[in-house]
PDB file of C-alpha atoms in Angstrom:
ATOM      1  CA  MET U  12     -53.055  53.174 -48.234  1.00 41.00           C
ATOM      2  CA  ALA U  13     -50.104  54.995 -46.745  1.00 49.00           C
ATOM      3  CA  ALA U  14     -49.920  55.677 -43.037  1.00 55.00           C
ATOM      4  CA  LYS U  15     -51.268  59.036 -41.930  1.00 77.00           C
ATOM      5  CA  HIS U  16     -48.922  61.928 -41.249  1.00 73.00           C
ATOM      6  CA  LYS U  17     -49.523  65.409 -39.852  1.00 74.00           C
ATOM      7  CA  LEU U  18     -48.153  67.038 -43.035  1.00 79.00           C
ATOM      8  CA  GLN U  19     -49.915  64.846 -45.618  1.00 76.00           C
ATOM      9  CA  HIS U  20     -52.527  67.530 -46.389  1.00 78.00           C
ATOM     10  CA  SER U  21     -49.991  70.315 -47.021  1.00 85.00           C
ATOM     11  CA  SER U  22     -50.935  72.424 -50.017  1.00 87.00           C
ATOM     12  CA  ILE U  23     -50.729  75.797 -51.638  1.00 91.00           C
ATOM     13  CA  THR U  24     -53.647  77.539 -53.330  1.00 92.00           C
ATOM     14  CA  ILE U  25     -53.007  80.543 -55.556  1.00 93.00           C
ATOM     15  CA  THR U  26     -55.728  82.665 -57.141  1.00 93.00           C
ATOM     16  CA  SER U  27     -54.488  84.808 -60.010  1.00 93.00           C
ATOM     17  CA  SER U  28     -55.530  86.711 -63.119  1.00 92.00           C
ATOM     18  CA  LEU U  29     -53.170  84.523 -65.193  1.00 92.00           C
ATOM     19  CA  SER U  30     -54.630  81.713 -67.309  1.00 91.00           C
ATOM     20  CA  PRO U  31     -54.542  78.122 -66.000  1.00 92.00           C
ATOM     21  CA  GLU U  32     -51.998  77.200 -68.703  1.00 91.00           C
ATOM     22  CA  GLN U  33     -49.721  80.097 -67.687  1.00 92.00           C
ATOM     23  CA  LEU U  34     -49.923  78.948 -64.051  1.00 92.00           C
ATOM     24  CA  LEU U  35     -49.003  75.367 -65.006  1.00 91.00           C
ATOM     25  CA  THR U  36     -46.103  76.628 -67.108  1.00 91.00           C
ATOM     26  CA  ILE U  37     -44.789  78.625 -64.125  1.00 92.00           C
ATOM     27  CA  SER U  38     -45.291  75.518 -61.973  1.00 90.00           C
ATOM     28  CA  GLU U  39     -43.178  73.402 -64.346  1.00 87.00           C
ATOM     29  CA  GLU U  40     -40.465  76.089 -64.447  1.00 88.00           C
ATOM     30  CA  VAL U  41     -40.295  76.140 -60.628  1.00 88.00           C
ATOM     31  CA  ALA U  42     -39.958  72.334 -60.522  1.00 83.00           C
ATOM     32  CA  ALA U  43     -37.223  72.467 -63.178  1.00 80.00           C
ATOM     33  CA  ALA U  44     -35.354  75.185 -61.265  1.00 80.00           C
ATOM     34  CA  LEU U  45     -35.444  73.155 -58.042  1.00 74.00           C
ATOM     35  CA  THR U  46     -34.207  70.074 -59.881  1.00 69.00           C
ATOM     36  CA  LYS U  47     -31.146  72.004 -61.069  1.00 61.00           C
ATOM     37  CA  SER U  48     -30.536  73.790 -57.742  1.00 56.00           C
ATOM     38  CA  LYS U  49     -28.507  70.910 -56.223  1.00 52.00           C
ATOM     39  CA  GLY U  50     -30.135  71.042 -52.811  1.00 50.00           C
ATOM     40  CA  THR U  51     -30.644  74.754 -52.113  1.00 49.00           C
ATOM     41  CA  SER U  52     -33.603  77.030 -52.697  1.00 48.00           C
ATOM     42  CA  ASN U  53     -33.243  80.718 -51.861  1.00 48.00           C
ATOM     43  CA  GLY U  54     -30.671  79.914 -49.202  1.00 48.00           C
ATOM     44  CA  ARG U  55     -32.624  76.975 -47.719  1.00 47.00           C
ATOM     45  CA  LYS U  56     -30.871  73.611 -47.831  1.00 46.00           C
ATOM     46  CA  PHE U  57     -32.696  70.359 -48.378  1.00 46.00           C
ATOM     47  CA  PHE U  58     -31.751  66.901 -49.559  1.00 49.00           C
ATOM     48  CA  GLN U  59     -32.296  66.859 -53.309  1.00 56.00           C
ATOM     49  CA  TYR U  60     -34.110  63.990 -54.965  1.00 64.00           C
ATOM     50  CA  GLY U  61     -34.925  63.539 -58.620  1.00 70.00           C
ATOM     51  CA  TRP U  62     -38.084  65.272 -59.890  1.00 69.00           C
ATOM     52  CA  ASP U  63     -40.232  63.843 -62.672  1.00 70.00           C
ATOM     53  CA  VAL U  64     -43.349  65.337 -64.223  1.00 73.00           C
ATOM     54  CA  VAL U  65     -44.937  61.968 -64.975  1.00 73.00           C
ATOM     55  CA  ASP U  66     -48.301  63.077 -66.293  1.00 77.00           C
ATOM     56  CA  ARG U  67     -49.096  66.405 -67.948  1.00 79.00           C
ATOM     57  CA  GLN U  68     -52.643  67.033 -69.129  1.00 82.00           C
ATOM     58  CA  PRO U  69     -54.542  70.258 -69.781  1.00 84.00           C
ATOM     59  CA  GLY U  70     -55.095  71.829 -66.369  1.00 86.00           C
ATOM     60  CA  GLU U  71     -53.183  69.203 -64.382  1.00 89.00           C
ATOM     61  CA  MET U  72     -49.796  67.627 -63.845  1.00 89.00           C
ATOM     62  CA  THR U  73     -48.459  64.916 -61.538  1.00 88.00           C
ATOM     63  CA  VAL U  74     -44.940  65.158 -60.120  1.00 85.00           C
ATOM     64  CA  HIS U  75     -42.886  62.379 -58.509  1.00 82.00           C
ATOM     65  CA  ILE U  76     -39.973  63.123 -56.197  1.00 83.00           C
ATOM     66  CA  GLY U  77     -37.525  60.263 -55.758  1.00 80.00           C
ATOM     67  CA  SER U  78     -35.568  57.873 -57.906  1.00 74.00           C
ATOM     68  CA  PRO U  79     -36.784  56.072 -61.027  1.00 71.00           C
ATOM     69  CA  ARG U  80     -37.341  52.913 -58.939  1.00 77.00           C
ATOM     70  CA  LYS U  81     -38.798  54.467 -55.784  1.00 80.00           C
ATOM     71  CA  THR U  82     -41.220  57.376 -55.469  1.00 82.00           C
ATOM     72  CA  LEU U  83     -40.756  59.144 -52.135  1.00 83.00           C
ATOM     73  CA  LEU U  84     -43.491  61.747 -52.590  1.00 84.00           C
ATOM     74  CA  GLU U  85     -46.063  62.302 -55.316  1.00 87.00           C
ATOM     75  CA  PHE U  86     -48.076  65.470 -55.694  1.00 89.00           C
ATOM     76  CA  VAL U  87     -50.648  66.792 -58.113  1.00 91.00           C
ATOM     77  CA  VAL U  88     -50.885  70.365 -59.414  1.00 92.00           C
ATOM     78  CA  CYS U  89     -54.331  71.391 -60.715  1.00 92.00           C
ATOM     79  CA  ALA U  90     -55.149  74.672 -62.447  1.00 92.00           C
ATOM     80  CA  ILE U  91     -58.743  75.702 -63.163  1.00 92.00           C
ATOM     81  CA  ALA U  92     -60.446  78.814 -64.502  1.00 91.00           C
ATOM     82  CA  THR U  93     -62.963  80.485 -62.198  1.00 85.00           C
ATOM     83  CA  ASP U  94     -64.928  83.737 -62.617  1.00 84.00           C
ATOM     84  CA  HIS U  95     -62.418  86.129 -64.282  1.00 87.00           C
ATOM     85  CA  ARG U  96     -59.528  84.481 -62.410  1.00 91.00           C
ATOM     86  CA  SER U  97     -57.635  81.200 -62.292  1.00 92.00           C
ATOM     87  CA  LYS U  98     -56.738  78.996 -59.369  1.00 93.00           C
ATOM     88  CA  ILE U  99     -53.822  76.590 -58.962  1.00 92.00           C
ATOM     89  CA  THR U 100     -53.675  74.072 -56.132  1.00 91.00           C
ATOM     90  CA  THR U 101     -51.172  71.412 -55.103  1.00 92.00           C
ATOM     91  CA  GLY U 102     -51.859  68.328 -53.027  1.00 86.00           C
ATOM     92  CA  ILE U 103     -49.859  65.319 -51.874  1.00 86.00           C
ATOM     93  CA  GLY U 104     -51.084  62.103 -53.475  1.00 84.00           C
ATOM     94  CA  GLY U 105     -48.647  59.557 -52.049  1.00 79.00           C
ATOM     95  CA  PHE U 106     -45.654  59.596 -49.731  1.00 80.00           C
ATOM     96  CA  ARG U 107     -43.156  57.537 -47.751  1.00 79.00           C
ATOM     97  CA  THR U 108     -42.328  58.081 -44.116  1.00 76.00           C
ATOM     98  CA  THR U 109     -39.343  57.184 -42.002  1.00 77.00           C
ATOM     99  CA  ARG U 110     -38.836  57.021 -38.255  1.00 73.00           C
ATOM    100  CA  PRO U 111     -35.650  56.907 -36.177  1.00 78.00           C
ATOM    101  CA  THR U 112     -35.203  53.643 -34.268  1.00 78.00           C
ATOM    102  CA  TYR U 113     -32.811  52.236 -31.697  1.00 84.00           C
ATOM    103  CA  ILE U 114     -32.457  48.440 -31.747  1.00 86.00           C
ATOM    104  CA  GLY U 115     -35.734  48.251 -33.671  1.00 83.00           C
ATOM    105  CA  ILE U 116     -37.661  50.410 -31.192  1.00 85.00           C
ATOM    106  CA  PRO U 117     -39.135  53.694 -32.543  1.00 80.00           C
ATOM    107  CA  VAL U 118     -37.536  56.617 -30.704  1.00 82.00           C
ATOM    108  CA  GLY U 119     -38.819  59.617 -32.639  1.00 78.00           C
ATOM    109  CA  PRO U 120     -41.660  60.965 -34.736  1.00 79.00           C
ATOM    110  CA  LYS U 121     -42.340  59.917 -38.331  1.00 78.00           C
ATOM    111  CA  THR U 122     -41.107  62.259 -41.027  1.00 78.00           C
ATOM    112  CA  LEU U 123     -42.199  62.668 -44.639  1.00 75.00           C
ATOM    113  CA  VAL U 124     -39.020  61.760 -46.507  1.00 77.00           C
ATOM    114  CA  ALA U 125     -39.154  64.313 -49.352  1.00 81.00           C
ATOM    115  CA  TYR U 126     -41.249  66.969 -47.591  1.00 82.00           C
ATOM    116  CA  PRO U 127     -38.495  69.645 -47.498  1.00 84.00           C
ATOM    117  CA  SER U 128     -38.287  69.470 -51.316  1.00 85.00           C
ATOM    118  CA  TYR U 129     -42.077  69.743 -51.657  1.00 86.00           C
ATOM    119  CA  ARG U 130     -42.189  72.659 -49.195  1.00 88.00           C
ATOM    120  CA  ALA U 131     -39.459  74.483 -51.126  1.00 88.00           C
ATOM    121  CA  TYR U 132     -41.504  73.926 -54.293  1.00 88.00           C
ATOM    122  CA  MET U 133     -44.648  75.401 -52.697  1.00 90.00           C
ATOM    123  CA  LEU U 134     -42.803  78.481 -51.406  1.00 92.00           C
ATOM    124  CA  ASP U 135     -41.010  79.066 -54.711  1.00 92.00           C
ATOM    125  CA  LEU U 136     -44.249  78.606 -56.683  1.00 92.00           C
ATOM    126  CA  GLY U 137     -45.944  81.272 -54.566  1.00 93.00           C
ATOM    127  CA  ARG U 138     -43.049  83.691 -55.109  1.00 94.00           C
ATOM    128  CA  ALA U 139     -42.889  83.003 -58.856  1.00 94.00           C
ATOM    129  CA  VAL U 140     -46.591  83.713 -59.380  1.00 94.00           C
ATOM    130  CA  GLU U 141     -46.371  86.846 -57.192  1.00 95.00           C
ATOM    131  CA  ARG U 142     -43.541  88.173 -59.396  1.00 94.00           C
ATOM    132  CA  VAL U 143     -45.725  87.856 -62.507  1.00 94.00           C
ATOM    133  CA  ASP U 144     -49.043  88.837 -60.872  1.00 93.00           C
ATOM    134  CA  PRO U 145     -48.539  90.973 -57.731  1.00 93.00           C
ATOM    135  CA  ALA U 146     -52.321  91.048 -57.149  1.00 92.00           C
ATOM    136  CA  CYS U 147     -52.561  87.268 -56.706  1.00 92.00           C
ATOM    137  CA  SER U 148     -53.732  85.608 -53.503  1.00 92.00           C
ATOM    138  CA  VAL U 149     -51.484  82.893 -51.988  1.00 93.00           C
ATOM    139  CA  ARG U 150     -52.577  80.514 -49.214  1.00 92.00           C
ATOM    140  CA  LEU U 151     -50.132  77.911 -47.885  1.00 89.00           C
ATOM    141  CA  VAL U 152     -51.383  75.185 -45.509  1.00 87.00           C
ATOM    142  CA  GLU U 153     -48.841  72.906 -43.841  1.00 82.00           C
ATOM    143  CA  ARG U 154     -51.151  71.089 -41.472  1.00 73.00           C
ATOM    144  CA  THR U 155     -54.874  70.615 -41.895  1.00 63.00           C
ATOM    145  CA  GLY U 156     -56.674  73.669 -40.560  1.00 51.00           C
ATOM    146  CA  LYS U 157     -53.431  75.520 -39.757  1.00 52.00           C
ATOM    147  CA  PRO U 158     -52.496  78.128 -42.418  1.00 51.00           C
ATOM    148  CA  ALA U 159     -48.771  78.892 -42.446  1.00 51.00           C
TER     149      ALA U 159
END
């Protein structure tokens, strides 16, 4: 099991009148747009890694951020139908951390390596669904119990 990190439970939950399949399609389009953006998303800069949708099933997809040999962050996107609405949620499944050191001694906090890319994805997903369905509800959580 990976070491714990304060951002490991970051997620976005969107409730919309769109179908679960429409929400997953928008989700894939957002991931594709970020892959082609070469490190910027709506003016925000982040280090760009490769994105791979590694598993796409009805109502769910798994995305890896990293290189073909090394996954830096893995997240799952689930879309389900509820009473007259649909809900899409993301969640981090696996991640790598790094920590600055000086002569082998840790001198700073751990960071999630590909978190800026994942955060850009969450923000862009919320905006993309809001463009199609202005009546949707978007809830972004960066730390457990602390809505952004």
